[in-house]
Short mmCIF file of C-alpha atoms and ligand atoms in Angstrom, two decimals:
data_model
loop_
_atom_site.label_atom_id
_atom_site.label_comp_id
_atom_site.label_asym_id
_atom_site.label_seq_id
_atom_site.Cartn_x
_atom_site.Cartn_y
_atom_site.Cartn_z
CA UNK A 9 -106.35 148.21 -173.74
CA UNK A 10 -108.54 147.89 -170.65
CA UNK A 11 -106.35 149.62 -168.05
CA UNK A 12 -105.99 153.31 -167.38
CA UNK A 13 -102.66 155.11 -167.07
CA UNK A 14 -102.24 154.11 -163.40
CA UNK A 15 -102.71 150.45 -164.33
CA UNK A 16 -106.21 150.42 -162.84
CA UNK A 17 -108.51 147.91 -164.54
CA UNK A 18 -111.28 149.22 -166.78
CA UNK A 19 -114.01 147.23 -168.55
CA UNK A 20 -112.95 145.48 -171.76
CA UNK A 21 -114.81 143.83 -174.62
CA UNK A 22 -116.73 140.66 -173.81
CA UNK A 23 -116.79 138.01 -176.55
CA UNK A 24 -119.90 136.22 -177.82
CA UNK A 25 -121.46 133.60 -175.59
CA UNK A 26 -119.82 130.19 -175.87
CA UNK A 27 -122.10 127.28 -176.76
CA UNK A 28 -122.72 124.23 -174.56
CA UNK A 29 -123.71 120.99 -176.32
CA UNK A 30 -127.47 120.37 -176.03
CA UNK A 31 -126.69 116.94 -174.55
CA UNK A 32 -125.34 118.53 -171.32
CA UNK A 33 -128.04 119.14 -168.70
CA UNK A 34 -128.40 122.75 -167.58
CA UNK A 35 -129.04 124.07 -164.06
CA UNK A 36 -132.68 125.17 -163.72
CA UNK A 37 -131.83 128.90 -163.69
CA UNK A 38 -130.27 128.96 -167.17
CA UNK A 39 -132.44 131.02 -169.53
CA UNK A 40 -134.27 132.60 -166.58
CA UNK A 41 -133.72 135.82 -164.64
CA UNK A 42 -132.50 133.93 -161.61
CA UNK A 43 -132.74 130.68 -159.70
CA UNK A 44 -135.97 129.39 -158.20
CA UNK A 45 -135.73 129.91 -154.42
CA UNK A 46 -134.12 126.82 -152.93
CA UNK A 47 -136.06 124.95 -150.29
CA UNK A 48 -133.92 121.82 -149.91
CA UNK A 49 -131.45 121.51 -147.08
CA UNK A 50 -127.66 121.68 -146.87
CA UNK A 51 -127.14 118.12 -145.59
CA UNK A 52 -126.43 115.42 -148.18
CA UNK A 53 -126.25 111.63 -148.14
CA UNK A 54 -122.93 109.95 -148.91
CA UNK A 55 -123.91 109.14 -152.48
CA UNK A 56 -124.77 112.75 -153.30
CA UNK A 57 -121.58 113.97 -151.61
CA UNK A 58 -119.65 111.80 -154.09
CA UNK A 59 -121.53 113.45 -156.97
CA UNK A 60 -120.58 116.89 -155.60
CA UNK A 61 -116.98 115.66 -155.36
CA UNK A 62 -117.10 114.58 -159.02
CA UNK A 63 -118.34 118.05 -160.07
CA UNK A 64 -115.74 119.64 -157.81
CA UNK A 65 -112.96 117.60 -159.38
CA UNK A 66 -113.90 118.74 -162.87
CA UNK A 67 -113.89 122.36 -161.69
CA UNK A 68 -110.52 121.93 -159.99
CA UNK A 69 -108.96 120.28 -163.04
CA UNK A 70 -110.34 123.10 -165.19
CA UNK A 71 -108.43 125.55 -162.97
CA UNK A 72 -105.29 123.43 -163.45
CA UNK A 73 -105.73 123.82 -167.22
CA UNK A 74 -106.17 127.57 -166.86
CA UNK A 75 -103.11 127.81 -164.61
CA UNK A 76 -100.99 126.14 -167.29
CA UNK A 77 -101.99 128.89 -169.74
CA UNK A 78 -101.16 131.86 -167.48
CA UNK A 79 -98.51 134.12 -168.98
CA UNK A 80 -98.10 137.80 -169.84
CA UNK A 81 -100.20 138.67 -172.90
CA UNK A 82 -102.92 136.05 -172.41
CA UNK A 83 -106.43 137.52 -172.21
CA UNK A 84 -108.95 136.63 -169.55
CA UNK A 85 -111.28 135.68 -172.43
CA UNK A 86 -108.76 133.03 -173.54
CA UNK A 87 -108.71 131.67 -169.97
CA UNK A 88 -112.52 131.49 -170.10
CA UNK A 89 -112.29 129.56 -173.37
CA UNK A 90 -109.90 127.02 -171.84
CA UNK A 91 -112.07 126.54 -168.75
CA UNK A 92 -115.27 126.35 -170.78
CA UNK A 93 -113.89 123.72 -173.14
CA UNK A 94 -112.49 121.67 -170.26
CA UNK A 95 -115.79 121.65 -168.36
CA UNK A 96 -118.06 120.87 -171.32
CA UNK A 97 -115.66 118.19 -172.61
CA UNK A 98 -116.17 116.47 -169.24
CA UNK A 99 -119.95 116.52 -169.74
CA UNK A 100 -120.48 119.22 -167.14
CA UNK A 101 -122.08 122.65 -167.36
CA UNK A 102 -120.09 125.76 -166.27
CA UNK A 103 -122.47 127.01 -163.58
CA UNK A 104 -121.78 130.73 -163.91
CA UNK A 105 -122.76 130.80 -167.62
CA UNK A 106 -126.24 132.34 -167.56
CA UNK A 107 -126.42 132.55 -163.76
CA UNK A 108 -128.40 135.75 -163.03
CA UNK A 109 -127.18 136.98 -166.42
CA UNK A 110 -123.44 136.34 -165.86
CA UNK A 111 -122.12 135.94 -169.42
CA UNK A 112 -119.08 133.65 -169.01
CA UNK A 113 -117.97 130.25 -167.71
CA UNK A 114 -115.47 131.49 -165.15
CA UNK A 115 -114.89 134.60 -163.03
CA UNK A 116 -111.48 136.19 -163.66
CA UNK A 117 -110.68 138.75 -160.96
CA UNK A 118 -107.45 140.69 -161.54
CA UNK A 119 -105.55 142.82 -158.96
CA UNK A 120 -108.08 145.15 -157.27
CA UNK A 121 -111.04 143.08 -158.48
CA UNK A 122 -112.38 141.34 -155.37
CA UNK A 123 -114.60 138.84 -157.19
CA UNK A 124 -117.00 138.29 -160.14
CA UNK A 125 -114.68 139.74 -162.80
CA UNK A 126 -116.01 139.06 -166.31
CA UNK A 127 -113.52 137.58 -168.80
CA UNK A 128 -112.81 140.05 -171.59
CA UNK A 129 -109.93 141.25 -173.79
CA UNK A 130 -107.84 142.35 -170.79
CA UNK A 131 -104.27 141.10 -171.30
CA UNK A 132 -102.42 139.90 -168.23
CA UNK A 133 -99.08 141.50 -167.44
CA UNK A 134 -96.10 140.27 -165.41
CA UNK A 135 -96.82 140.55 -161.69
CA UNK A 136 -100.63 140.60 -162.00
CA UNK A 137 -102.60 138.74 -159.41
CA UNK A 138 -105.54 136.79 -160.86
CA UNK A 139 -108.25 134.75 -159.22
CA UNK A 140 -109.96 132.03 -161.24
CA UNK A 141 -113.34 130.94 -159.85
CA UNK A 142 -115.02 127.97 -161.53
CA UNK A 143 -118.13 125.99 -160.67
CA UNK A 144 -119.09 122.81 -162.51
CA UNK A 145 -122.60 121.30 -162.60
CA UNK A 146 -123.08 117.59 -163.32
CA UNK A 147 -125.52 114.95 -162.09
CA UNK A 148 -127.70 117.70 -160.66
CA UNK A 149 -125.05 119.15 -158.31
CA UNK A 150 -122.49 121.98 -158.28
CA UNK A 151 -118.86 121.99 -157.09
CA UNK A 152 -117.39 125.48 -156.58
CA UNK A 153 -113.79 126.58 -156.01
CA UNK A 154 -111.33 129.32 -156.76
CA UNK A 155 -107.60 129.94 -156.55
CA UNK A 156 -105.39 133.01 -156.93
CA UNK A 157 -102.22 133.05 -159.05
CA UNK A 158 -99.47 135.54 -159.78
CA UNK A 159 -98.49 136.02 -163.42
CA UNK A 160 -94.72 135.48 -163.57
CA UNK A 161 -92.96 137.04 -160.62
CA UNK A 162 -94.93 139.15 -158.11
CA UNK A 163 -93.86 141.83 -155.66
CA UNK A 164 -93.05 140.41 -152.19
CA UNK A 165 -96.20 141.92 -150.65
CA UNK A 166 -98.28 140.33 -153.42
CA UNK A 167 -96.72 136.92 -152.80
CA UNK A 168 -97.35 137.29 -149.05
CA UNK A 169 -100.99 138.26 -149.61
CA UNK A 170 -101.60 135.21 -151.80
CA UNK A 171 -99.89 132.77 -149.41
CA UNK A 172 -101.66 134.19 -146.35
CA UNK A 173 -105.04 134.08 -148.08
CA UNK A 174 -104.43 130.41 -148.90
CA UNK A 175 -103.53 129.90 -145.22
CA UNK A 176 -106.66 131.80 -144.10
CA UNK A 177 -108.81 129.33 -146.05
CA UNK A 178 -106.87 126.44 -144.49
CA UNK A 179 -107.55 127.82 -141.01
CA UNK A 180 -111.22 128.32 -141.81
CA UNK A 181 -111.45 124.70 -142.92
CA UNK A 182 -109.66 123.56 -139.74
CA UNK A 183 -112.34 125.27 -137.65
CA UNK A 184 -115.08 123.09 -139.19
CA UNK A 185 -116.59 120.49 -136.87
CA UNK A 186 -120.08 119.11 -136.27
CA UNK A 187 -121.87 120.82 -133.38
CA UNK A 188 -120.04 124.13 -133.83
CA UNK A 189 -121.70 127.27 -135.18
CA UNK A 190 -120.55 128.41 -138.63
CA UNK A 191 -119.31 131.69 -137.13
CA UNK A 192 -116.22 129.85 -135.80
CA UNK A 193 -115.00 129.78 -139.41
CA UNK A 194 -115.03 133.55 -139.82
CA UNK A 195 -113.50 134.05 -136.41
CA UNK A 196 -110.54 131.82 -137.37
CA UNK A 197 -110.05 133.57 -140.70
CA UNK A 198 -110.33 137.12 -139.40
CA UNK A 199 -108.07 136.60 -136.39
CA UNK A 200 -105.36 135.25 -138.70
CA UNK A 201 -105.77 138.00 -141.35
CA UNK A 202 -105.71 140.77 -138.73
CA UNK A 203 -102.14 139.85 -137.71
CA UNK A 204 -101.02 141.26 -141.03
CA UNK A 205 -103.38 144.24 -141.06
CA UNK A 206 -105.26 142.83 -144.04
CA UNK A 207 -108.84 143.81 -144.83
CA UNK A 208 -111.34 140.94 -144.60
CA UNK A 209 -114.20 141.43 -147.08
CA UNK A 210 -117.65 141.13 -145.46
CA UNK A 211 -120.03 141.78 -148.33
CA UNK A 212 -119.40 138.41 -150.02
CA UNK A 213 -119.49 135.16 -148.07
CA UNK A 214 -119.23 131.42 -148.32
CA UNK A 215 -122.48 129.60 -149.01
CA UNK A 216 -124.30 126.31 -149.01
CA UNK A 217 -123.78 124.56 -152.35
CA UNK A 218 -124.88 121.26 -153.91
CA UNK A 219 -128.28 120.94 -155.57
CA UNK A 220 -128.38 124.77 -155.53
CA UNK A 221 -125.44 126.98 -156.58
CA UNK A 222 -126.15 129.22 -153.55
CA UNK A 223 -128.50 127.53 -151.08
CA UNK A 224 -129.12 130.47 -148.75
CA UNK A 225 -126.82 129.22 -145.97
CA UNK A 226 -124.22 131.92 -145.29
CA UNK A 227 -120.66 131.30 -144.10
CA UNK A 228 -119.02 134.54 -142.89
CA UNK A 229 -115.28 135.13 -143.22
CA UNK A 230 -115.19 137.61 -140.31
CA UNK A 231 -116.21 137.39 -136.67
CA UNK A 232 -120.03 137.50 -136.95
CA UNK A 233 -121.81 135.67 -134.08
CA UNK A 234 -125.24 136.29 -135.68
CA UNK A 235 -124.49 133.53 -138.21
CA UNK A 236 -125.27 130.79 -135.73
CA UNK A 237 -126.23 127.82 -137.94
CA UNK A 238 -124.88 124.67 -136.35
CA UNK A 239 -122.69 122.47 -138.54
CA UNK A 240 -123.91 118.91 -139.03
CA UNK A 241 -122.30 115.82 -140.52
CA UNK A 242 -123.10 115.81 -144.26
CA UNK A 243 -123.53 119.58 -144.51
CA UNK A 244 -121.92 120.96 -147.68
CA UNK A 245 -120.80 124.56 -148.13
CA UNK A 246 -117.99 126.75 -149.42
CA UNK A 247 -115.44 128.82 -147.56
CA UNK A 248 -113.96 131.54 -149.77
CA UNK A 249 -112.18 134.35 -147.91
CA UNK A 250 -111.25 137.55 -149.75
CA UNK A 251 -108.38 139.49 -148.14
CA UNK A 252 -107.12 142.92 -149.17
CA UNK A 253 -103.95 144.95 -148.71
CA UNK A 254 -106.19 147.91 -147.78
CA UNK A 255 -109.81 148.56 -146.89
CA UNK A 256 -112.89 146.37 -147.19
CA UNK A 257 -115.19 148.85 -148.91
CA UNK A 258 -116.17 147.66 -152.37
CA UNK A 259 -117.59 149.16 -155.55
CA UNK A 260 -119.46 147.36 -158.31
CA UNK A 261 -118.91 148.34 -161.95
CA UNK A 262 -121.85 149.31 -164.16
CA UNK A 263 -121.74 145.77 -165.59
CA UNK A 264 -123.41 144.92 -162.24
CA UNK A 265 -120.85 142.18 -161.60
CA UNK A 266 -117.25 143.31 -161.27
CA UNK A 267 -116.48 144.07 -157.62
CA UNK A 268 -113.37 146.13 -156.84
CA UNK A 269 -111.84 147.44 -153.66
CA UNK A 270 -112.83 151.12 -153.33
CA UNK A 271 -109.21 152.04 -152.52
CA UNK A 272 -107.99 149.89 -155.48
CA UNK A 273 -105.85 147.83 -153.09
CA UNK A 274 -104.85 144.33 -154.20
CA UNK A 275 -107.08 141.47 -153.12
CA UNK A 276 -106.75 137.69 -153.14
CA UNK A 277 -109.19 134.82 -152.58
CA UNK A 278 -109.20 131.03 -152.25
CA UNK A 279 -112.30 128.81 -152.17
CA UNK A 280 -113.15 125.18 -151.55
CA UNK A 281 -116.40 123.26 -151.32
CA UNK A 282 -116.36 120.87 -148.36
CA UNK A 283 -118.52 118.41 -146.45
CA UNK A 284 -118.67 118.32 -142.66
CA UNK A 285 -117.54 114.95 -141.30
CA UNK A 286 -117.39 113.43 -137.81
CA UNK A 287 -113.74 114.45 -137.64
CA UNK A 288 -113.87 117.87 -139.31
CA UNK A 289 -114.08 118.67 -143.01
CA UNK A 290 -113.50 116.75 -146.24
CA UNK A 291 -112.60 118.98 -149.22
CA UNK A 292 -114.67 118.15 -152.33
CA UNK A 293 -112.88 120.40 -154.84
CA UNK A 294 -109.53 118.69 -155.37
CA UNK A 295 -107.97 117.56 -158.65
N1 LIG B 422 -118.40 131.05 -157.93
C1 LIG B 422 -118.84 132.24 -157.23
C2 LIG B 422 -118.94 131.86 -155.78
O1 LIG B 422 -117.97 131.42 -155.26
C3 LIG B 422 -120.15 132.75 -157.74
C4 LIG B 422 -120.02 133.39 -159.04
S1 LIG B 422 -121.56 133.91 -159.55
C5 LIG B 422 -121.23 134.66 -161.00
O2 LIG B 422 -119.95 131.88 -155.14
F1 LIG B 422 -122.36 134.83 -161.53
F2 LIG B 422 -120.56 135.76 -160.75
F3 LIG B 422 -120.49 133.93 -161.74
CO1 LIG B 423 -118.70 130.06 -153.93
CO1 LIG B 424 -116.80 130.23 -156.58
#
């Protein structure tokens, strides 16, 4: 049972790799050590934005399917199976599968896991907080989102953390406008999170997404003026704040993926992919 006596998560057993039908096109990095450095831009024409929206919808609906299966006793591997089958049955490729060696189709990040949790035989228990992060690749483009859920009933401070993290993403999205620097997004998120004394994770950021899974464009979730890229109409990126009930220092497990808070405090995250419009932002990862 992958938890120690304090309830702290420990690595579990990872099941065999799930197959993807040969008819489904793979991202270029699959079967390689990592992606080829991306040289394209972050601004897309209207037609390509609609393709990103189609990928984003598949990913969002896959999360809906996972949400319906959440209950005490379910394993994160079973959630991976549900997401994987949903994505491939919609003729899309689950972008994390084989990305820099990540072995599964979804990231499942429980309690003190900040992000990049690997689905395994961990069984969820009542009151757990779990983030599901799914990216779907179809028609040559990725759509990336995540949401955090509570299994059954959560403690009041857990419920507050989840709702305020959702609100932090909403405020980040509201800060999007052409002509502004991307650092306005982090400023909006951090100033909101600070009201509650929450930690705002700095080591993992939002990113340009579309033809590349991670384009190189960085979107900070904290006040960081050095990220001064100017938003343009048609620019596509994610915003994905991670807030904690404690500190922002993180550790990575020896699997080289699983990121936890060093103080083991609870952490929540929400993510959308969006396009910058004349009037603000249009979310591309809705069901
Ligand atoms: N979907 C994550 C993000 O929001 C990336 C996961 S990469 C993985 O950027 F390899 F950990 F899956
Ligand atoms: Co992302
Ligand atoms: Co993601």
